[in-house]
Each structure stands twice: as structure tokens, then as C-alpha cells.
Coordinates of C-alpha atoms in Angstrom, one line a residue:
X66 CA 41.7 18.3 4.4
X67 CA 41.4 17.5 8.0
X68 CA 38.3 19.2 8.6
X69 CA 36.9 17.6 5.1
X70 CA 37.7 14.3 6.5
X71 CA 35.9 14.7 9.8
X72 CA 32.6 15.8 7.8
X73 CA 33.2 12.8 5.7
X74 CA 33.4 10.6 8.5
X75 CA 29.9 12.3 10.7
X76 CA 27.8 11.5 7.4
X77 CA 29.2 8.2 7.3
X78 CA 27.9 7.7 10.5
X79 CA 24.7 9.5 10.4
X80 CA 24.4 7.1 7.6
X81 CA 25.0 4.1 9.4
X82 CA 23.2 5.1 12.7
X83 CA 19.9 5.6 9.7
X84 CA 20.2 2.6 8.2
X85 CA 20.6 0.4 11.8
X86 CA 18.2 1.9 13.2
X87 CA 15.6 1.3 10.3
X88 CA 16.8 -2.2 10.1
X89 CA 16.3 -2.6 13.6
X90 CA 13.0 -1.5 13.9
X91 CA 11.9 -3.6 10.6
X92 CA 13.1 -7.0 12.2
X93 CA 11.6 -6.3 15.4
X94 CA 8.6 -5.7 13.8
X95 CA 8.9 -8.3 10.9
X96 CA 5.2 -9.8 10.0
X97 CA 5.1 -13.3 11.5
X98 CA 3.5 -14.9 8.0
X99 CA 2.0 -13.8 4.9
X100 CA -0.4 -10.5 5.9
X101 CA -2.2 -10.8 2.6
X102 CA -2.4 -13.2 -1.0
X103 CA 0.4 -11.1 -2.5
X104 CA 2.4 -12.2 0.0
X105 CA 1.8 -16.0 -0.7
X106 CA 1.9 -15.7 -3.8
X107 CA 5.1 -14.3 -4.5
X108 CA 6.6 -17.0 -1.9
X109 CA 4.9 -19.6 -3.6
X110 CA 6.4 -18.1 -7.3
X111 CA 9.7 -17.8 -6.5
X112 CA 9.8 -21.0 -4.5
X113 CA 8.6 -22.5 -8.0
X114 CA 11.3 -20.4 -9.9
X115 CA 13.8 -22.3 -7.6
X116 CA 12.8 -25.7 -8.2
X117 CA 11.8 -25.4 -11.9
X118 CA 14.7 -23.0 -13.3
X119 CA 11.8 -20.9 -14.7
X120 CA 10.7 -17.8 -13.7
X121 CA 7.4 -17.7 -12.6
X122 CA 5.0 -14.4 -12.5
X123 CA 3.0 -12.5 -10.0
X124 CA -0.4 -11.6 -11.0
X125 CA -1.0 -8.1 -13.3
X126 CA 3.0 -7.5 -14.8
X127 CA 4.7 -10.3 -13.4
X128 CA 6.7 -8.2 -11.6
X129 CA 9.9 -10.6 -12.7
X130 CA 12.6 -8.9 -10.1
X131 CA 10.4 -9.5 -7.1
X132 CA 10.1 -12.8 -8.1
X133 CA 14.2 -13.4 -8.5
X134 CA 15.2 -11.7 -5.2
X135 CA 12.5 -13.3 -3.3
X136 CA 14.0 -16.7 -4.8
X137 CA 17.1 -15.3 -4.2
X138 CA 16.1 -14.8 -0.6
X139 CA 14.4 -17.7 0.0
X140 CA 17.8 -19.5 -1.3
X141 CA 20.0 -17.4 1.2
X142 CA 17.3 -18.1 4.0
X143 CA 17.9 -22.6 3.5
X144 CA 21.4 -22.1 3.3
X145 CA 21.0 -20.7 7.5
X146 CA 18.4 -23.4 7.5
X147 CA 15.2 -21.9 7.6
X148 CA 12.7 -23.6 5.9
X149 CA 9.8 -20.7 5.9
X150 CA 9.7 -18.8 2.2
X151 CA 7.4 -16.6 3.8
X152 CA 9.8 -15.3 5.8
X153 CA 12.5 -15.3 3.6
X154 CA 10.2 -12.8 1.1
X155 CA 9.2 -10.9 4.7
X156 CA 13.3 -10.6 5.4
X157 CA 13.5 -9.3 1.6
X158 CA 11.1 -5.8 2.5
X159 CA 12.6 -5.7 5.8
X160 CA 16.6 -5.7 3.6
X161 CA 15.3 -3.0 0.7
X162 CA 13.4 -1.2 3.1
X163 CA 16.2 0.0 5.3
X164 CA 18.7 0.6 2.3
X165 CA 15.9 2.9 0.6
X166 CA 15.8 4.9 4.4
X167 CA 20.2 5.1 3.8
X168 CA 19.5 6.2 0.3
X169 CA 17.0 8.7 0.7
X170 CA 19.3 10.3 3.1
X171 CA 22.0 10.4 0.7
X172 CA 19.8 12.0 -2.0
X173 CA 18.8 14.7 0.5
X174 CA 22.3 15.1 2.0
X175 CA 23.9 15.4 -1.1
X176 CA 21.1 17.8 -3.0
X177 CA 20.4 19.7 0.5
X178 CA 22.3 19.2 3.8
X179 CA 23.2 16.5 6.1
X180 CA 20.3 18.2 9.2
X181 CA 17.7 17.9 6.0
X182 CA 18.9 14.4 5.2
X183 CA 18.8 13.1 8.9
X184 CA 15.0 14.6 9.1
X185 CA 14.2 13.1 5.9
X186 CA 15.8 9.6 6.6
X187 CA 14.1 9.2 10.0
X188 CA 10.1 10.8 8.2
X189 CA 10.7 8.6 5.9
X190 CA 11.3 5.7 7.9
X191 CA 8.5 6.3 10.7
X192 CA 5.8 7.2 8.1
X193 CA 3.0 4.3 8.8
X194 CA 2.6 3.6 4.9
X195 CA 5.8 2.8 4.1
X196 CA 7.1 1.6 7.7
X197 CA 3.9 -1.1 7.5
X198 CA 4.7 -2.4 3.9
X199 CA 8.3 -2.6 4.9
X200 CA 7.5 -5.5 7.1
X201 CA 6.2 -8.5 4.9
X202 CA 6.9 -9.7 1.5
X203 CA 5.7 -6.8 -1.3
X204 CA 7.6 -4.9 -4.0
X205 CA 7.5 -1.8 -3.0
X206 CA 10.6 -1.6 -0.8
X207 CA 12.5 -3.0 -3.6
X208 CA 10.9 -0.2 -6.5
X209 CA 12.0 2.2 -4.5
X210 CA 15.2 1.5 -3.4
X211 CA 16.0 1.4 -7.0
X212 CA 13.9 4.3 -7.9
X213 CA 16.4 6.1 -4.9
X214 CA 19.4 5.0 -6.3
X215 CA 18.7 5.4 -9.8
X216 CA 18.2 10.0 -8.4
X217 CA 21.1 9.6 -6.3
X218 CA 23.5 8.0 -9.1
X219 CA 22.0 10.9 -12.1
X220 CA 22.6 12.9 -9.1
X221 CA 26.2 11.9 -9.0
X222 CA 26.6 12.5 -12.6
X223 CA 25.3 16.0 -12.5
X224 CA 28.0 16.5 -9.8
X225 CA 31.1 14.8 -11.7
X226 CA 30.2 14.6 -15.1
X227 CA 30.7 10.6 -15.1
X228 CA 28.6 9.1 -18.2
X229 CA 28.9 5.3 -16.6
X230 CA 26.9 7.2 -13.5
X231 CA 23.9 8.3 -16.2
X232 CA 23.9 4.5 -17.3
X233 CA 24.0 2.8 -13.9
X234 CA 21.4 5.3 -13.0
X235 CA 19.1 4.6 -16.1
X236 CA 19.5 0.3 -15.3
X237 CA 18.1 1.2 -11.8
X238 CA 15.0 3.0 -13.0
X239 CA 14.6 0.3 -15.2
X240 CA 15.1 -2.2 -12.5
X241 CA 12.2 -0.6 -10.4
X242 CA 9.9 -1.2 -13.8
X243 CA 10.7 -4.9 -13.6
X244 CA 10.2 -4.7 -9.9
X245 CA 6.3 -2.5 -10.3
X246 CA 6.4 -1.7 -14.4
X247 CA 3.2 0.3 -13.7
X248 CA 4.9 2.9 -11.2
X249 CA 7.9 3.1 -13.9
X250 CA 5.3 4.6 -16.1
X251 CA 4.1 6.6 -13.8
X252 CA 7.2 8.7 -13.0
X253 CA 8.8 8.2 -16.5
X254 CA 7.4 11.9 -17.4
X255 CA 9.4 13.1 -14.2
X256 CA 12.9 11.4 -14.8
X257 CA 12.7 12.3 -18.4
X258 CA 12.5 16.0 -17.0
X259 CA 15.1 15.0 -14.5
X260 CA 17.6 13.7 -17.1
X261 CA 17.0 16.0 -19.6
X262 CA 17.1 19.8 -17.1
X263 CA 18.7 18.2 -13.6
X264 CA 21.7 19.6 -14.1
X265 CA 22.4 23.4 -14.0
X266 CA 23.3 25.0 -17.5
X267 CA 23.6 28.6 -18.3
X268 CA 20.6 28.0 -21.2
X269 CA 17.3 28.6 -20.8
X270 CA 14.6 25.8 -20.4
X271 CA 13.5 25.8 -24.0
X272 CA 17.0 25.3 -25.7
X273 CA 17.7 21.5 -25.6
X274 CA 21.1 21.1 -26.1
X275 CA 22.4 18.0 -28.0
X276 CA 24.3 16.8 -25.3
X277 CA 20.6 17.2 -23.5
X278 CA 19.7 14.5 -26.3
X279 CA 21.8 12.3 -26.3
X280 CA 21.1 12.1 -22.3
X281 CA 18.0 11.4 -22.8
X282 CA 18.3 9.1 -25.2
X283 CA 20.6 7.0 -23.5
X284 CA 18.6 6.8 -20.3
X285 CA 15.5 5.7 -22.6
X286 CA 17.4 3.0 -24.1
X287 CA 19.1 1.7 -21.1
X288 CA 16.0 1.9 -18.7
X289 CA 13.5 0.7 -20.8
X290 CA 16.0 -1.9 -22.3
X291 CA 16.3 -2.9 -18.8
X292 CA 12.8 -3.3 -17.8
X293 CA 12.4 -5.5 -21.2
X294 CA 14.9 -7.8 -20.1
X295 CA 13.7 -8.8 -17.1
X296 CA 9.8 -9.2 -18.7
X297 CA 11.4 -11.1 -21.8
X298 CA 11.5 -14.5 -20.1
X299 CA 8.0 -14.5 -19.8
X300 CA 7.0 -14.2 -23.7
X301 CA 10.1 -16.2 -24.4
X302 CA 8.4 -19.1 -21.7
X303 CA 5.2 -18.8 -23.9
X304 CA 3.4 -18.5 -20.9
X305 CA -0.3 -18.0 -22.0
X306 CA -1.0 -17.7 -18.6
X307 CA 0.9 -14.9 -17.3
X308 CA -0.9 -13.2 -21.1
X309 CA -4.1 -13.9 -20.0
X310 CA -3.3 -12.2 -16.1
X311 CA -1.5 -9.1 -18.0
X312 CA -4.8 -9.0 -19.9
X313 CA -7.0 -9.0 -17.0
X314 CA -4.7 -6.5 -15.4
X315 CA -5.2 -3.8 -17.8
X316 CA -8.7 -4.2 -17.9
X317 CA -9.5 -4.8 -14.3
X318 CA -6.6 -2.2 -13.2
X319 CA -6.6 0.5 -15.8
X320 CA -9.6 0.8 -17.9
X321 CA -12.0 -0.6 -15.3
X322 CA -10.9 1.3 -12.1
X323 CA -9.3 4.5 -13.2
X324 CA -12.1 7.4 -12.8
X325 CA -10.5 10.1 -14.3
X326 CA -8.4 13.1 -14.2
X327 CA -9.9 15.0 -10.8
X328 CA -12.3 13.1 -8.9
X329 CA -13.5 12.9 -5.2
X330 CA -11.6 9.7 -5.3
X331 CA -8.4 12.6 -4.8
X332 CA -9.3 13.9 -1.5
X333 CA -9.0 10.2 -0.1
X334 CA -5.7 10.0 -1.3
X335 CA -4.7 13.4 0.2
X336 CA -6.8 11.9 3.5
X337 CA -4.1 8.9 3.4
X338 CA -1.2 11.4 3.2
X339 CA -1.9 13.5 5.9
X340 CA -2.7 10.3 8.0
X341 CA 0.7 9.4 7.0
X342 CA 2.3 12.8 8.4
X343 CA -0.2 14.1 9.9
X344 CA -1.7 17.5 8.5
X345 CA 0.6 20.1 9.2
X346 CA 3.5 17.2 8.7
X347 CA 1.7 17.5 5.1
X348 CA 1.7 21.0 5.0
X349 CA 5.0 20.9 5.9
X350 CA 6.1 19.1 2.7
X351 CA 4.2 20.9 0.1
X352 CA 5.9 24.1 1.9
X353 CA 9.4 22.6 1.7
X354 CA 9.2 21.5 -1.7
X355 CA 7.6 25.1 -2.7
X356 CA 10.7 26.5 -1.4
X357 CA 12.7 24.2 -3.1
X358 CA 11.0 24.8 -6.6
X359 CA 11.8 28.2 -5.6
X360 CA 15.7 27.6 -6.2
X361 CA 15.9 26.5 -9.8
X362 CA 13.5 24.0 -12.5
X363 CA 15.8 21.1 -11.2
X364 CA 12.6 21.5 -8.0
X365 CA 9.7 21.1 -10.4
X366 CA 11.2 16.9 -10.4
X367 CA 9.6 16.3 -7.6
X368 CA 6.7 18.2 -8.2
X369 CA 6.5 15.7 -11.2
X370 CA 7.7 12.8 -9.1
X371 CA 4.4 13.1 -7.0
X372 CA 2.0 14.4 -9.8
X373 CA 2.4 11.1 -11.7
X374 CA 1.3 8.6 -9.4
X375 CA -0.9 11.1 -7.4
X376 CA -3.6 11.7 -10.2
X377 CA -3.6 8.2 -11.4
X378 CA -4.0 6.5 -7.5
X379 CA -5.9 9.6 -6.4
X380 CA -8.6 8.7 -8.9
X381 CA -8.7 4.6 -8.6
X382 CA -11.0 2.4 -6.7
X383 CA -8.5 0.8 -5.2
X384 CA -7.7 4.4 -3.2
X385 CA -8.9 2.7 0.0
X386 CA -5.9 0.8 0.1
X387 CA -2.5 3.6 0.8
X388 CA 0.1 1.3 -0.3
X389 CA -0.7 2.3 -3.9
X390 CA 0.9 6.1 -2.5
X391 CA 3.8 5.0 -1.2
X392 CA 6.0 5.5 -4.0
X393 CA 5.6 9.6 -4.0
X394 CA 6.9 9.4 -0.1
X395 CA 10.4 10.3 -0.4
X396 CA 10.0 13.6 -2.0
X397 CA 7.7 14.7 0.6
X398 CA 9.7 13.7 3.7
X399 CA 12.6 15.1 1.6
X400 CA 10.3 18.6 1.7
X401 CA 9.5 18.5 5.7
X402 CA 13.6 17.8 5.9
X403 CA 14.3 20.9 3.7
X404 CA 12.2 23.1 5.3
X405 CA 13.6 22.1 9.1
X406 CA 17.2 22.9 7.9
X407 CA 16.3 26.2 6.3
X408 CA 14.0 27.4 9.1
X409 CA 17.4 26.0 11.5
X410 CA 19.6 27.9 9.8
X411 CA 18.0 31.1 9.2
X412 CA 16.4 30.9 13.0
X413 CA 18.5 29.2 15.2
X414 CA 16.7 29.5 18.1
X415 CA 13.5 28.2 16.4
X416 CA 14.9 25.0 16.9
X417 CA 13.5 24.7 20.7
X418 CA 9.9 25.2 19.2
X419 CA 10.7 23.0 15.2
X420 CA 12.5 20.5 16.8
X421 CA 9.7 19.1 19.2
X422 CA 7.2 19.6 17.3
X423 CA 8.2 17.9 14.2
X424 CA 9.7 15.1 16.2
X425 CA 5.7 14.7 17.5
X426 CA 4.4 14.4 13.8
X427 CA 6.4 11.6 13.1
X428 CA 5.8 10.1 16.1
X429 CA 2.0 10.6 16.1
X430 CA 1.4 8.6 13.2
X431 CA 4.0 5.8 13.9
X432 CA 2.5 4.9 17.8
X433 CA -0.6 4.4 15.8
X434 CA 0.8 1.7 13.3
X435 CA 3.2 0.2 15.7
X436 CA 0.6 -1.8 17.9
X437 CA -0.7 -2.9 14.4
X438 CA 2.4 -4.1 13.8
X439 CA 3.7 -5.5 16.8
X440 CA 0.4 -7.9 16.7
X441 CA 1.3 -9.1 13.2
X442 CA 4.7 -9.8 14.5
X443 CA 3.2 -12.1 16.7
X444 CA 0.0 -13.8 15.4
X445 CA -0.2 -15.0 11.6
X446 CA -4.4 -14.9 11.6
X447 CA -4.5 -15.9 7.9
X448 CA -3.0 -19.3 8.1
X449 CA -4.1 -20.2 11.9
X450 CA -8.2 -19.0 10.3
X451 CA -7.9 -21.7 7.7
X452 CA -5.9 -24.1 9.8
X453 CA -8.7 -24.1 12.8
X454 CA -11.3 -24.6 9.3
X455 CA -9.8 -27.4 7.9
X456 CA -9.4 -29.2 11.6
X457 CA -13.6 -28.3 11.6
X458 CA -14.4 -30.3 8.4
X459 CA -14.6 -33.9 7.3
X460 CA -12.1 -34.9 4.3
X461 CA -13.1 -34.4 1.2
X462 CA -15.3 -31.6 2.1
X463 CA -16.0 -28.4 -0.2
X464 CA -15.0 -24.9 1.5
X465 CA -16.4 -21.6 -1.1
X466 CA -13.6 -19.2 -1.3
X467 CA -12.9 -16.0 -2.5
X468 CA -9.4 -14.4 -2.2
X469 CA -8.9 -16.8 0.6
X470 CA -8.3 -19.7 -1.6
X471 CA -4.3 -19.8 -1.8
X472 CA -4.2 -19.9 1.8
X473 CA -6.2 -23.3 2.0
X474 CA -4.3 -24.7 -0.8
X475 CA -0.9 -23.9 0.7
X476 CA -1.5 -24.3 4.4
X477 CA -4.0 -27.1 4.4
X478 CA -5.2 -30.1 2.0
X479 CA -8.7 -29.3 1.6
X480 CA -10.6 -29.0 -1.7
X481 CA -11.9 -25.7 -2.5
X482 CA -14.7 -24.4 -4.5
X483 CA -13.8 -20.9 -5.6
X484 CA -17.5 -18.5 -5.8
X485 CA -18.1 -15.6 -8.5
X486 CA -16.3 -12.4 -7.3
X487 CA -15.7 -9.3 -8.9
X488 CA -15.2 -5.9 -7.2
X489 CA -18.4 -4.9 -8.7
X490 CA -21.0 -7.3 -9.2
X491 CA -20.7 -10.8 -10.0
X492 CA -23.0 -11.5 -13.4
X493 CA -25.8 -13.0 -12.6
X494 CA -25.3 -16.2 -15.0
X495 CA -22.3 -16.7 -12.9
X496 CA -24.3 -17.1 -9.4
X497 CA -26.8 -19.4 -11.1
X498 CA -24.2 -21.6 -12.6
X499 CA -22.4 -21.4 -9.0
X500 CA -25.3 -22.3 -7.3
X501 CA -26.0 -25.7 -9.8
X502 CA -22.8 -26.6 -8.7
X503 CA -23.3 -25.9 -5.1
X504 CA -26.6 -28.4 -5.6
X505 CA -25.1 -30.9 -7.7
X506 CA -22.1 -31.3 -4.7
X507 CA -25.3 -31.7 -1.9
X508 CA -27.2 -33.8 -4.2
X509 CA -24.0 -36.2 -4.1
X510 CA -23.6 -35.8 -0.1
X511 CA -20.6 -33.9 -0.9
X512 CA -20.2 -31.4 2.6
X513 CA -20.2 -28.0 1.5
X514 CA -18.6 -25.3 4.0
X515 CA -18.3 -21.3 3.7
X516 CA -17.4 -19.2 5.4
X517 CA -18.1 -14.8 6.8
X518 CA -14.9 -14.5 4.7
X519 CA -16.0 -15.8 1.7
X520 CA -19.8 -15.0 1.9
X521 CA -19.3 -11.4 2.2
X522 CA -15.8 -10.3 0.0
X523 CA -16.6 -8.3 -2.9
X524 CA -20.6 -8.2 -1.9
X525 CA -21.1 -5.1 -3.2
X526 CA -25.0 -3.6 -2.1
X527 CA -25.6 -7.9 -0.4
X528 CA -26.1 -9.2 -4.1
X529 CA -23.7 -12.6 -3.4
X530 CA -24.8 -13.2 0.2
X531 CA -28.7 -12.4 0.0
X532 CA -28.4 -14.6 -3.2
X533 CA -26.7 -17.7 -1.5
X534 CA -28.9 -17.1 1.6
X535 CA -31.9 -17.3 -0.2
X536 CA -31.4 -20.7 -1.8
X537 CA -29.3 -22.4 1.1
X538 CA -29.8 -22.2 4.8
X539 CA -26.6 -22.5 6.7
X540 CA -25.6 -24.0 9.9
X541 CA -23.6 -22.8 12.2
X542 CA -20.2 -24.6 13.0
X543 CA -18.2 -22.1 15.3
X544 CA -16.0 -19.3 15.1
X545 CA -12.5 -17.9 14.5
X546 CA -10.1 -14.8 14.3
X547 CA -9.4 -13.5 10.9
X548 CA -7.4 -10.8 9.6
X549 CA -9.0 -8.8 6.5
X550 CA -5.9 -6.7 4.1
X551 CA -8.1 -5.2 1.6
X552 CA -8.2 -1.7 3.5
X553 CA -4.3 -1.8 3.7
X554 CA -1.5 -2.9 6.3
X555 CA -1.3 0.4 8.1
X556 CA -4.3 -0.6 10.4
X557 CA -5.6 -3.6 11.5
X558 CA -9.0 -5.4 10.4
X559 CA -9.5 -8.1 12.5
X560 CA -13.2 -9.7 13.2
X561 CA -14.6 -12.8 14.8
X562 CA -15.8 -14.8 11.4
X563 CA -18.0 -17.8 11.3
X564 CA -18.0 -21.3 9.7
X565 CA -21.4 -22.5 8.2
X566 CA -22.2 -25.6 6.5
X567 CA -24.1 -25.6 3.8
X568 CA -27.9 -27.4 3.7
X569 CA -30.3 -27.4 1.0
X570 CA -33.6 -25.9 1.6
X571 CA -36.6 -27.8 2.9
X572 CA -38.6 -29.6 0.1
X573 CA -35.7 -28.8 -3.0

């Protein structure tokens, strides 16, 4: 009992010692404002959802529980007086981030061992695609905590037999659909398999036992029941707007974007991962979770778990952009952890040769995000860009915006005139109704203003910018730092943009 409660006590430390030192990283590395519109947004929603009692939606889904904990956050963060919702939804990745780093180690330590779990925890924690969206205000770190504590709690039920562990574990995987619905879909397919074959039985994979059944069932209900709940206020609101963005989500997201089964689209995605670990860190994985596929069907889970998300990321447009991946991370860092403890244990010695060089391929990858990170802890480009703008301009001046335009609405009082963008082509009716509005404002000595930004974004083969450069010359106000998101937080993309205003041509 003795020695039971000494082993008790090391994990609960190793534990501890994960999650401080995740935490402390993440608040030392914290983004200083919002790195993208996402960001914004969501602290401009749940502010709203404080003052109005109504919860407000997020582009696409609505993604309702990242909406109530940044609230929730943003409540906690006035009551120690700080003002800034930005940093309040910033603090809530930094929170969820560490406590999924704790409870991927408990997963692993309780499937595997604790040295697999401490190697897992500290991948996992380093890796530049999650580390860099556990820094500012997203929901990923909050899908998947819950998708972590939703395996570790069926986990627990496997273990003890427990059916309120089945139900608490089935209200967490519905929790991560209200928090990302789409990556719930996803990985349904996989925790269905999980449910229904996780736990050993002495039948064979094609007898379904009733009790199997009833399993599943349950975890249906519950999860999907849960998912529903938090998405009901919306219909329940009426909201014709947040119809009309779930509308355009499908179509812009799914039916526009998505490729297809196998595309070249999938190497980039596999380029992302082994950025992320670094190639033989990848290799690494794949060869961990073979061996762990190797021990019983429970294995093929996370097979499934990355599968999922994999082939439907893998073969989007938005690939360029890793954050998409991040939710199949824990079974591979969970695979390079497996593989160091069995190679340990079997080879002792080998641990002079595994143990420095694994400890390189996660720290490879994270000296190359830190810097990125560490200047987004200090400088917030975004607002500071459209603050230096709007000191440039006379009031009641026009600035063209593309995705830019929260951040002038929110950080400054100018009026904005949004332009045709689509990731694409914008129709051509829509540039020549954009530009008889752009001449109707210069007819009425309105000053118009664009800027690099906002002439270039979604100018797919120079169709918006040779347009508007053909019909107005521009002149040259100055220029000022500004930090582009589209390619994804692991790196930076930071360039010297300029401020024009807008003329009309000689003799129009």
C-alpha cells in the first residue's frame, strides 16, 4: 500500500509539474491583442452576450460554448479589473490549453505508462501548431480539452465499469461539438468505434453485444443531446442572421472548398505535420501508434481519430492554414510517447541516444515558433495598423476593407466601405457596382482611402487590384507595419503596407 501510494503521489506530481509548466509558458507568451478577426469577433460576441443576456454567434456554427466561456472570462477578468475582453478570451486558450497538456498526459499514463505520458504531455505542449493557437482567443484549446476528457472519462469506465463515467464522457464530446460542431463530426466515426469496441471483451469484433448497444446508444443520445442544447438558443432567438452565416458556412466551407477524397491538397497537410514534429518526430508517431494497433482493435481509435479530420483538412483550400490539424495532435504525440517508453524499456541503454534526440525534435520546431510568439506578446500590429490609419485621415473619410473591417470598427471611429472579396473571384457585377459607389463618394468630395491590406486580400491572379488601379489612380499617404493571419499563427507574416487615397482619373 505504501509503495502504491508513493506511485500515486510521483504521477500527481509529474502531473502538476506538466500542467505549470505549460501554463507558464502560455502566459509568458500570451498574444498582446487579437492576432486575427476570429479573435475580435468572439470578444466582441461574448462581450454582447454579457450585456444583452443573449447569446450571440460566431461566424459558420456559432460555436455557442466559445462564446459563454469567453463571456464567462471576460466576466472573471472585470471582477480583477481588467477592462481588455481581448485578453480575457486570450487568458481563456492560455486556461484550456494547459488543462488539455494535464489531460493528455492522463490519457496516456493511464492507457500506457507514466515515461509515455511525460513524453506525450511535454510533444504535445511544444508542438508549434497547437503551442501558437494556445496563445490568443480561438476554440480549439477548449474542443480539445473536452475531446481529452471525454477519452480519459470512457477510459475510466472501461477500467471500473461506472455508467455515470460513459455519460459524463458522452456530455464532454458533446461539449467539444458546441465548442467546433464541425470537428465533432469529424471524429464521431472514431468515438462511436471507441464506445462501442474500447473495452476488452472475450468476443470477436463482429458480435455486438447488447450491452455494446445500449453503450452506444447512450453516448449518441447524451453527446448529440448535448451539442443540441447549447445550438438551441440560437433557433429559439430566431436569429435569421446566424441562419444566413450557417448557410454561407456550408457552402463556402463544405461544398465550395472540400476537393475530394485524395488530393495533392494531402501532402500539404502531411508538410504541416512534420513541420510540427519534424520528420522523423512524424515518423516516430505513425511508428508508435503501428505498435500500438499492434496490441488489440481498441489501437485502430486513433487511427480513426486522425483519419477523420485528416482526409477532410488534407483536401480543403483552407490547408494553408495548420490550425485546421490541430485536433488529430494528441494521438500522435501520444504515438512518439509510446514508442520512447517501449524502446526504454526493452533497451535501457538506448536511452543515452532516444533521450537526446527526441528531446531535439521537440525542441527544433518550438525555437522556430517561439520568436513568433514572443513578438506577438509584445506588439498588437493589427490594432496599432488601423490606429496609425485613422490618425492619417480627415473625419468622415471612407477606408475600403476587406477582412480588416472589424478592427476599424472596434478600435477606431472611422466609416468603412467594405469591397467585393471572395476567396476565388469577386463577380464581376460586384466590382462594377463597387466601383459606382467608389465614384459616386468622389463625385460628392467624400475622401476615399485603401489600403495594401485591402487592395490585395483575396486577389486571386490581380483581378481586384488591376481592376481598381485601372479606373483610380492612387496617392501615396505613408506607411505602416501590419500583421497578415491567413497563412496561420505558427509563423509570422508581417510587411511594410501602404496608405493610398483614392483620386479619380484625369478627364472622368
Amino acid at each position: 500500500m505504501l509503495n502504491t501510494f508513493s506511485t500515486t503521489r510521483k504521477s500527481l506530481l509529474i502531473l502538476a509539474g506538466v500542467f505549470i509548466f505549460s501554463l507558464a509558458v502560455r502566459l509568458a507568451l500570451i498574444s498582446k491583442g487579437p492576432y486575427n478577426l476570429d479573435t475580435l469577433n468572439l470578444a466582441i460576441q461574448s462581450q454582447r452576450t454579457l450585456e444583452t443576456g443573449r447569446l450571440h454567434h460566431l461566424f459558420g456554427t456559432g460555436y455557442p460554448l466559445i462564446v459563454l466561456l469567453g463571456a464567462l472570462f471576460i466576466l472573471a477578468a472585470d471582477i480583477f479589473t481588467v477592462a481588455d475582453p481581448v485578453f480575457a478570451v486570450n487568458l481563456m486558450s492560455v486556461i484550456f490549453s494547459a488543462g488539455a497538456v494535464a489531460l493528455i498526459y492522463l490519457v496516456a499514463e493511464e492507457r500506457f505508462s507514466r515515461t509515455a505520458a511525460a513524453w506525450a504531455a511535454v510533444s504535445f505542449s511544444l508542438c508549434p501548431i497547437f503551442l501558437s493557437l494556445s496563445v490568443y482567443g480561438m476554440s480549439h484549446a477548449p474542443e480539445i480539452f473536452f475531446l481529452l476528457f471525454s477519452v480519459l472519462l470512457s477510459q475510466r469506465f472501461f477500467k471500473n465499469g461506472r455508467f455515470p463515467d460513459m455519460v459524463l464522457s458522452a456530455a464532454c464530446f458533446g461539449a467539444m461539438g458546441a465548442a467546433r460542431l464541425q470537428d465533432m463530426v469529424l471524429l464521431f466515426p472514431a468515438m462511436c468505434f471507441w464506445v462501442m469496441f474500447g473495452q476488452p471483451a472475450a468476443t470477436g469484433l463482429s458480435r455486438i453485444s447488447l450491452k455494446r448497444g445500449l453503450r452506444l446508444t447512450v453516448f449518441f443520445l447524451v453527446s448529440v443531446g448535448t451539442a443540441v442544447a447549447f445550438h438551441l438558443p440560437y433557433f429559439v432567438q430566431n436569429n435569421q442572421a446566424y441562419g444566413e452565416n450557417l448557410s454561407q458556412f456550408w457552402q463556402r466551407g463544405l461544398q465550395d472548398k472540400y476537393l475530394g477524397v485524395l488530393t495533392p491538397r494531402l501532402l500539404v497537410a502531411v508538410n504541416h505535420l512534420a513541420e510540427n514534429f519534424t520528420w522523423p518526430g512524424l515518423i516516430l508517431s505513425f511508428l508508435g501508434l503501428a505498435l500500438i494497433v499492434r496490441q488489440g482493435r481498441r489501437g485502430i481509435f486513433f487511427l480513426l481519430w486522425i483519419a477523420g479530420p485528416l482526409f477532410f483538412y488534407g483536401n480543403h483550400r483552407f490547408i494553408i492554414n495548420p490550425r485546421f490539424l490541430s485536433v488529430i495532435l494528441p494521438p500522435l504525440a501520444i504515438g512518439q510517447g509510446y514508442v520512447m517508453a517501449k524502446v526504454i524499456r526493452k533497451y535501457p541503454l538506448a536511452r543515452w541516444v532516444l533521450i537526446p534526440v527526441l528531446t531535439l525534435m521537440i525542441f527544433l520546431p518550438f525555437s522556430r515558433v517561439y520568436p513568433v510568439l514572443k513578438f506577438r506578446h509584445e506588439h498588437a500590429l493589427l490594432p496599432d495598423f488601423v490606429r496609425w490609419v485613422a490618425a492619417k485621415v480627415e473625419p468622415g473619410a471612407r477606408i475600403i476593407t476587406a477582412d480588416e473591417a472589424l478592427f476599424y470598427q472596434y478600435y477606431t471611429s472611422c466609416d468603412i466601405l467594405p469591397r467585393p472579396a471572395d476567396v476565388l473571384r469577386a463577380a464581376p457585377e460586384d466590382l462594377a457596382r463597387f466601383k459606382d459607389t467608389v465614384d459616386a463618394l468622389l463625385d460628392q468630395q467624400v475622401p476615399v482611402y485603401i489600403t495594401t491590406a485591402s487592395l490585395y486580400a483575396y486577389d486571386r491572379d490581380y483581378h481586384f487590384s488591376d481592376f481598381f488601379k485601372s479606373h483610380f489612380p492612387g496617392e501615396r499617404i505613408g506607411s505602416h507595419y501590419y500583421e497578415d493571419w491567413h497563412m496561420g499563427s505558427a509563423q509570422t507574416q508581417v510587411f511594410l503596407f501602404d496608405l493610398y487615397r483614392v483620386r479619380k482619373a484625369a478627364g472622368r
